[in-house]
Tab-separated table of C-alpha atoms and ligand atoms in Angstrom:
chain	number	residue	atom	x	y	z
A	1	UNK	CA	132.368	115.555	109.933
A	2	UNK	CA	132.227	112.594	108.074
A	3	UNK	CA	129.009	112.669	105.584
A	4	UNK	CA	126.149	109.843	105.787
A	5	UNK	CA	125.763	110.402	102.029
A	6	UNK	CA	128.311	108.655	99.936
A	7	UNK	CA	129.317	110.730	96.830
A	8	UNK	CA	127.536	107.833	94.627
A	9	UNK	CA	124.151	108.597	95.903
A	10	UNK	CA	123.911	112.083	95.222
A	11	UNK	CA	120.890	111.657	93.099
A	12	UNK	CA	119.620	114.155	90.219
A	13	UNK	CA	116.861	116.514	91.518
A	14	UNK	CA	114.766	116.249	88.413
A	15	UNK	CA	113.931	112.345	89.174
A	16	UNK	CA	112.425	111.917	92.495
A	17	UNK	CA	113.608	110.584	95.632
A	18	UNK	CA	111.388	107.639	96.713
A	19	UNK	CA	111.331	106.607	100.376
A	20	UNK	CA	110.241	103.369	101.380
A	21	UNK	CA	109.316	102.983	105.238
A	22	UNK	CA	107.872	100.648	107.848
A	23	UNK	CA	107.106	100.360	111.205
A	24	UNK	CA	110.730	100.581	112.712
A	25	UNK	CA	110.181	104.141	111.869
A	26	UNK	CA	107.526	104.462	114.842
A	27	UNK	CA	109.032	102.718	116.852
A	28	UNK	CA	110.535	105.104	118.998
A	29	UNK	CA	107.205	107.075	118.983
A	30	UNK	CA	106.132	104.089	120.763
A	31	UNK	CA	104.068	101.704	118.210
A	32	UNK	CA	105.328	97.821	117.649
A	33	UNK	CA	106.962	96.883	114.842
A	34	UNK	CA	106.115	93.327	113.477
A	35	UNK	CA	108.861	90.874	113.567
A	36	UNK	CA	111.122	92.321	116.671
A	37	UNK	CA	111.616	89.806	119.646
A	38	UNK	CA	108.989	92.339	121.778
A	39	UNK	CA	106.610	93.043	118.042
A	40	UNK	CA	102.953	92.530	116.947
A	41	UNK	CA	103.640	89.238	115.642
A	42	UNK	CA	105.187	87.696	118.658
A	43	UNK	CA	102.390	88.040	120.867
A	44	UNK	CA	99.388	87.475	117.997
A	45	UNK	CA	99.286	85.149	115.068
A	46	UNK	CA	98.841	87.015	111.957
A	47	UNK	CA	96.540	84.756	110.582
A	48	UNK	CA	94.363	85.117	113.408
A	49	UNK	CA	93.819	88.941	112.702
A	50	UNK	CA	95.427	89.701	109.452
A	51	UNK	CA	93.253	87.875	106.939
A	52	UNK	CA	90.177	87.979	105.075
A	53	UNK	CA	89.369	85.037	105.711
A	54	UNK	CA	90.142	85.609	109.841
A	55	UNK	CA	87.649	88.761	109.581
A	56	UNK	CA	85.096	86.611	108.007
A	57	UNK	CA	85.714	83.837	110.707
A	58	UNK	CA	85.838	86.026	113.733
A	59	UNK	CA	85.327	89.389	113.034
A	60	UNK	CA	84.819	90.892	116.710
A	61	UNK	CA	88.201	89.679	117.113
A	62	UNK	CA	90.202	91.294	114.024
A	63	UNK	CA	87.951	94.198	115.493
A	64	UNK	CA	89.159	93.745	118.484
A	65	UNK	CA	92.863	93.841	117.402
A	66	UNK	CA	92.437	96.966	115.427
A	67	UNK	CA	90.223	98.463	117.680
A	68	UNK	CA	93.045	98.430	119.884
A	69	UNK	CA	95.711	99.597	117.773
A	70	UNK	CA	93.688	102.463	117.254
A	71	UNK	CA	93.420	103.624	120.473
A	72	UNK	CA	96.882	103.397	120.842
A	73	UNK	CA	97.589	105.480	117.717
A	74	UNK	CA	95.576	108.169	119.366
A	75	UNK	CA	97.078	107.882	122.528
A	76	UNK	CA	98.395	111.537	123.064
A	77	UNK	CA	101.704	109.987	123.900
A	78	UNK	CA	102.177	108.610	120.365
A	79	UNK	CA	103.573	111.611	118.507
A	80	UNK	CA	105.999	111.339	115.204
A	81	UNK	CA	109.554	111.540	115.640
A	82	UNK	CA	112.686	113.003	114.688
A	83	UNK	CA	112.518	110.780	111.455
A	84	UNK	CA	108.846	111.454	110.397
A	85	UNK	CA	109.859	115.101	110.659
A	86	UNK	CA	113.563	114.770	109.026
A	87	UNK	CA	111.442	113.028	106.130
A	88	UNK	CA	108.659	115.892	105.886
A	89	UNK	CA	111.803	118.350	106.252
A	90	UNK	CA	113.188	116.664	103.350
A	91	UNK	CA	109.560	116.658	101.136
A	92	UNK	CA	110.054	120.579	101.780
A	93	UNK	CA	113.333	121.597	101.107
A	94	UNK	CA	114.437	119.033	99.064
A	95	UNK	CA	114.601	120.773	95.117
A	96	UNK	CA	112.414	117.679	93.244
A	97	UNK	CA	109.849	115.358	94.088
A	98	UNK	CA	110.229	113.155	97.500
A	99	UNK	CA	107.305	110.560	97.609
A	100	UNK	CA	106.970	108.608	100.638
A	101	UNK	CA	105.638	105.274	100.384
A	102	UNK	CA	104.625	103.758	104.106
A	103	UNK	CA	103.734	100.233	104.832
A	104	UNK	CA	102.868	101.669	107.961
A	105	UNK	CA	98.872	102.133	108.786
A	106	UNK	CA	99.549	104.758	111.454
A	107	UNK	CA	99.274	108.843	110.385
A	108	UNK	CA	102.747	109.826	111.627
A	109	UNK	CA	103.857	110.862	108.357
A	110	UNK	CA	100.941	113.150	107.837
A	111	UNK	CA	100.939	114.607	111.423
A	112	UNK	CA	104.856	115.518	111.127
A	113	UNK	CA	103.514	117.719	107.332
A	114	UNK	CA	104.377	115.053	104.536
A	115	UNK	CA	102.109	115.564	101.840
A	116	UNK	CA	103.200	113.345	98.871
A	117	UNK	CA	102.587	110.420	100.619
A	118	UNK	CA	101.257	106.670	99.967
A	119	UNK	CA	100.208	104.209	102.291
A	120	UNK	CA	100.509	101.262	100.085
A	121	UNK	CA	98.954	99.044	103.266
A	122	UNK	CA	95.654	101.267	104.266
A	123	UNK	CA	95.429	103.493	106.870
A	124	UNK	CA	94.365	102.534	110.797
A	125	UNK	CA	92.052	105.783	111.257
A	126	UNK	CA	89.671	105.204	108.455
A	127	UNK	CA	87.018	102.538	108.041
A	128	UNK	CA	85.734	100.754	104.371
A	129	UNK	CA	82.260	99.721	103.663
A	130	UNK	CA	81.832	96.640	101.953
A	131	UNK	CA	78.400	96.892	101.023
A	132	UNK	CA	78.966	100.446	99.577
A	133	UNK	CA	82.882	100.596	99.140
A	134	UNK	CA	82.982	104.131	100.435
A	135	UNK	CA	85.682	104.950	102.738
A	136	UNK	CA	85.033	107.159	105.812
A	137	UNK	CA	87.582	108.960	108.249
A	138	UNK	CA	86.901	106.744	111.901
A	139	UNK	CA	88.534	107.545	115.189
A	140	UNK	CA	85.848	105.567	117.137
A	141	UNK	CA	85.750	101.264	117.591
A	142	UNK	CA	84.432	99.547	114.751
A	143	UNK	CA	82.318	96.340	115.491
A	144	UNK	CA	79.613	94.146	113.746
A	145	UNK	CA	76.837	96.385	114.974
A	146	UNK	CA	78.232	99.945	113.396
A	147	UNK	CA	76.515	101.114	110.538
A	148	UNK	CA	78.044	102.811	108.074
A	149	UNK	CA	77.500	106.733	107.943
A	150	UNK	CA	77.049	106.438	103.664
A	151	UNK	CA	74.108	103.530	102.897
A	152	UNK	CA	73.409	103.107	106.604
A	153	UNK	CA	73.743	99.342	106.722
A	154	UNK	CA	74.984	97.394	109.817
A	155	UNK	CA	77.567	94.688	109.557
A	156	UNK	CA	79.583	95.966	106.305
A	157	UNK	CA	82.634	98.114	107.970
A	158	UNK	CA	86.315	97.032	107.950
A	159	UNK	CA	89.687	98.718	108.867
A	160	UNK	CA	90.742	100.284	105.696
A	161	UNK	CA	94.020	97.971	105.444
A	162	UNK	CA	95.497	95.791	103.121
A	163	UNK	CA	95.559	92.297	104.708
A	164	UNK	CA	97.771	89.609	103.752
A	165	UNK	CA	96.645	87.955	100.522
A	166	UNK	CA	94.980	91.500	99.494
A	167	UNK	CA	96.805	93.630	96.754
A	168	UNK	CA	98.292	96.476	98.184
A	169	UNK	CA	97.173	100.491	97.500
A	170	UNK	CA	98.497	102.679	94.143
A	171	UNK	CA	100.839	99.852	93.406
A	172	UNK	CA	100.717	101.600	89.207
A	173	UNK	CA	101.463	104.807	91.023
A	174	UNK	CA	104.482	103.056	92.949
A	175	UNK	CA	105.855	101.547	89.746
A	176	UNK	CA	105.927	104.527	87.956
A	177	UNK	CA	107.431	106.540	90.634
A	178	UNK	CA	110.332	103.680	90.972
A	179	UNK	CA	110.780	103.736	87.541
A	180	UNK	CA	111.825	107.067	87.420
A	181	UNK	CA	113.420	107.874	90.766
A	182	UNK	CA	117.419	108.904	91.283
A	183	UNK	CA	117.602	107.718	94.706
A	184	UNK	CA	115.568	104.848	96.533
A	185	UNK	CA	115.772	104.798	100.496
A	186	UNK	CA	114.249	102.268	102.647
A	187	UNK	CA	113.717	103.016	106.480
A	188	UNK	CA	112.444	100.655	108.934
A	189	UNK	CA	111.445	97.491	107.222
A	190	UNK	CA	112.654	94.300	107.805
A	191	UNK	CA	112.336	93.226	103.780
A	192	UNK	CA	109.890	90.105	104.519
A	193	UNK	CA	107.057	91.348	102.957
A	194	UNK	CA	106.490	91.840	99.319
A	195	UNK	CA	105.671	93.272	97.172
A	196	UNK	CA	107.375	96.049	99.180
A	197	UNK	CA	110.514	93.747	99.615
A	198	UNK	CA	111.058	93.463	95.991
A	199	UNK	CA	111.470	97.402	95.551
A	200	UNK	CA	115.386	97.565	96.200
A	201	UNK	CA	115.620	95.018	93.495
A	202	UNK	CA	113.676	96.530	91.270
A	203	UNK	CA	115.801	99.773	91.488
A	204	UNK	CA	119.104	98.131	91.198
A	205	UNK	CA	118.294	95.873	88.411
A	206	UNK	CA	117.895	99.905	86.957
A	207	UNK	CA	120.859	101.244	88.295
A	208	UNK	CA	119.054	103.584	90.042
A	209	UNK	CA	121.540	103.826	93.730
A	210	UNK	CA	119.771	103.237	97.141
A	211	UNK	CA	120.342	103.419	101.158
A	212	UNK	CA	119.100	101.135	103.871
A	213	UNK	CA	118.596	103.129	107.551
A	214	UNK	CA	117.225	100.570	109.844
A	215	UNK	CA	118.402	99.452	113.233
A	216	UNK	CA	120.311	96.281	111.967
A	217	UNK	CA	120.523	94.472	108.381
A	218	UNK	CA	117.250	93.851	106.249
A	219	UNK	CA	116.998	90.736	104.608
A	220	UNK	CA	117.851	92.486	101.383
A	221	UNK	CA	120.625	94.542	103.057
A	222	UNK	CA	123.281	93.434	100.600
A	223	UNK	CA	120.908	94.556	97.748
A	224	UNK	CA	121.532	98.241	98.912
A	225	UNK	CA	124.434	100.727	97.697
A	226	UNK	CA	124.870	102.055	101.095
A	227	UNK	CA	123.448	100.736	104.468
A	228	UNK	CA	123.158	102.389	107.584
A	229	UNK	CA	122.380	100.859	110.758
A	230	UNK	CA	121.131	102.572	113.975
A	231	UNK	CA	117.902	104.067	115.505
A	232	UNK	CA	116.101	106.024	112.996
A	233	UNK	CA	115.462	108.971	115.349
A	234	UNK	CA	119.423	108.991	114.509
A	235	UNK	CA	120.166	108.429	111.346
A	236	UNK	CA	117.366	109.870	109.283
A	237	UNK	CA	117.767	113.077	110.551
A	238	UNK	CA	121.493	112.877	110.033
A	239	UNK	CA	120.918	111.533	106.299
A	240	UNK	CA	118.464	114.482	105.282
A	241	UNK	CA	120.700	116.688	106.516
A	242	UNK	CA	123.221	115.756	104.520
A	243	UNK	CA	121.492	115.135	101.360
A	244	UNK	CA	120.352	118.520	101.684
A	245	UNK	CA	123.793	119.697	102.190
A	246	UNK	CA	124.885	118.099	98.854
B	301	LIG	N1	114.882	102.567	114.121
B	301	LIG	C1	115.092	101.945	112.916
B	301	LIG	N2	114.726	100.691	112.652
B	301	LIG	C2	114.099	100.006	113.631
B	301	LIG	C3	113.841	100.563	114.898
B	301	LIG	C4	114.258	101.907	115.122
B	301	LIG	N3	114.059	102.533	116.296
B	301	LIG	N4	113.223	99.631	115.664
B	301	LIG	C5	113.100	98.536	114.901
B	301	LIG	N5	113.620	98.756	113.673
B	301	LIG	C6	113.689	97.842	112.517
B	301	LIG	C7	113.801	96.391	112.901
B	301	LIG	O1	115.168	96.033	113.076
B	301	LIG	C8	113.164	95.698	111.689
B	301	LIG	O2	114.147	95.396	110.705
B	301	LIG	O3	112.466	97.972	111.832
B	301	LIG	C9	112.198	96.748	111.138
B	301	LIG	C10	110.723	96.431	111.365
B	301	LIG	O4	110.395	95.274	110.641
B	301	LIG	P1	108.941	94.615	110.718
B	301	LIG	O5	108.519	94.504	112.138
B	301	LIG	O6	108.969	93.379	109.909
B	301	LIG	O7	107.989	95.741	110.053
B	301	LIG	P2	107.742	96.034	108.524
B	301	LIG	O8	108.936	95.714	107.710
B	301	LIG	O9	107.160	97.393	108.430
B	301	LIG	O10	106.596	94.985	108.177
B	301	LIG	C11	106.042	94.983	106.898
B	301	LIG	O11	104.441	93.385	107.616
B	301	LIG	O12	102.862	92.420	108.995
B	301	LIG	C12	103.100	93.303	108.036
B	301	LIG	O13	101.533	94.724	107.207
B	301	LIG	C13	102.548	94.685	108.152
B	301	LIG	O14	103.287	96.673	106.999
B	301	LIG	C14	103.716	95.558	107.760
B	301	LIG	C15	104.590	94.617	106.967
């Protein structure tokens, strides 16, 4: 059988793999991606609901949104797939570091066992106080009225994510973790949304090789050694295998 991982990419296990992913990666555990025809942005305008400035306008409304992503994220029908596990698989087995670096808000990565793990946009299930800045786990709806469990004051809690025009989570951590990595993989993403985006070019301009497994070409597709198009429930699985193959 033909190998998914081209003799070039066999990367040194004493510089980690870093894994890039987005929401293509849940899609087939039934969350919207973003920019699809049928996606999140389609049906809502993100600067209705992805902004500071929309929260500060209308916040029962971005709580509204998130409210009901939330919900659906604990919908026991959502569950991670065959390319969240592949990926936790590959944190296990795999001889060096593998850090996983999700744009995605949801907590399929954690539930299918990855550990070294960064969500560089927030996470969905936990809520920020912005009178106290602490950050608390939160299952329940969030609105204007709920006060926060730390200082107790009403009117202060947001969804711990990174909206557009925010700066994005452990981006020193990132760098230094790009910096040194011997193989760069990006799953899911669509590449319109830095600083994310920029991270293939980053690791070329380094040398460093990289794969693309998404369902069709990124818009930084020809930036990638090696592409591979198909459903990630697919070819992720297929791709750990045979990087732990050698
Ligand atoms: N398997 C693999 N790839 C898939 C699948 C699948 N089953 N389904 C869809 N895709 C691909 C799409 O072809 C698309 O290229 O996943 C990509 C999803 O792209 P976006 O919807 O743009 O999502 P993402 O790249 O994660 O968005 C980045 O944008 O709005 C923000 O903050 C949000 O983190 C998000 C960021």
């Amino acid at each position: 059988m033909r190998s998914s991982v081209p003799e070039r990419l066999e990367p040194d296990a004493g510089r980690p793999v870093v894994v890039l992913t987005g929401a293509g990666i849940s899609k087939e555990s039934g969350l919207d991606t973003f920019r699809d025809l049928d996606g999140i942005w389609a049906k809502v305008r993100l600067e209705d609901v992805a902004t500071y400035e929309a929260f500060v306008k209308d916040p029962r409304r971005v709580h509204a949104f998130y409210n009901e992503r939330r919900r659906g994220l604990l919908n026991q029908n959502v569950q991670p797939n065959a390319a969240h596990i592949a990926l936790a698989r590959l944190e296990r087995d795999w001889p060096g570091e593998v850090l996983v670096v999700t744009q995605n808000i949801d907590d399929l990565h954690e539930r299918a066992g990855t550990t070294n793990l960064i969500h560089m946009h927030g996470e969905l299930l936990k809520a920020e106080c912005e009178h106290c800045r602490a950050v608390h786990v939160w299952h329940e709806d969030l609105g204007r009225d709920v006060r926060c469990p730390g200082c107790g004051r009403a009117a202060g809690l947001r969804p711990h994510v990174v909206w557009f025009g925010e700066t994005p989570l452990e981006m020193e951590r990132i760098g230094r973790a790009l910096d040194r990595a011997g193989l760069f993989v990006s799953i899911g993403t669509s590449g319109n949304v830095y600083p994310a985006a920029g991270f293939v070019a980053e690791t070329r301009a380094r040398g460093t090789p990289s794969v693309e497994l998404n369902l069709e070409p990124s818009e930084g597709a020809s930036l990638f050694t090696r592409a591979v198009h198909g459903l990630a429930s697919r070819v992720v699985p297929d791709f750990v295998r045979d990087l732990l193959a050698g």
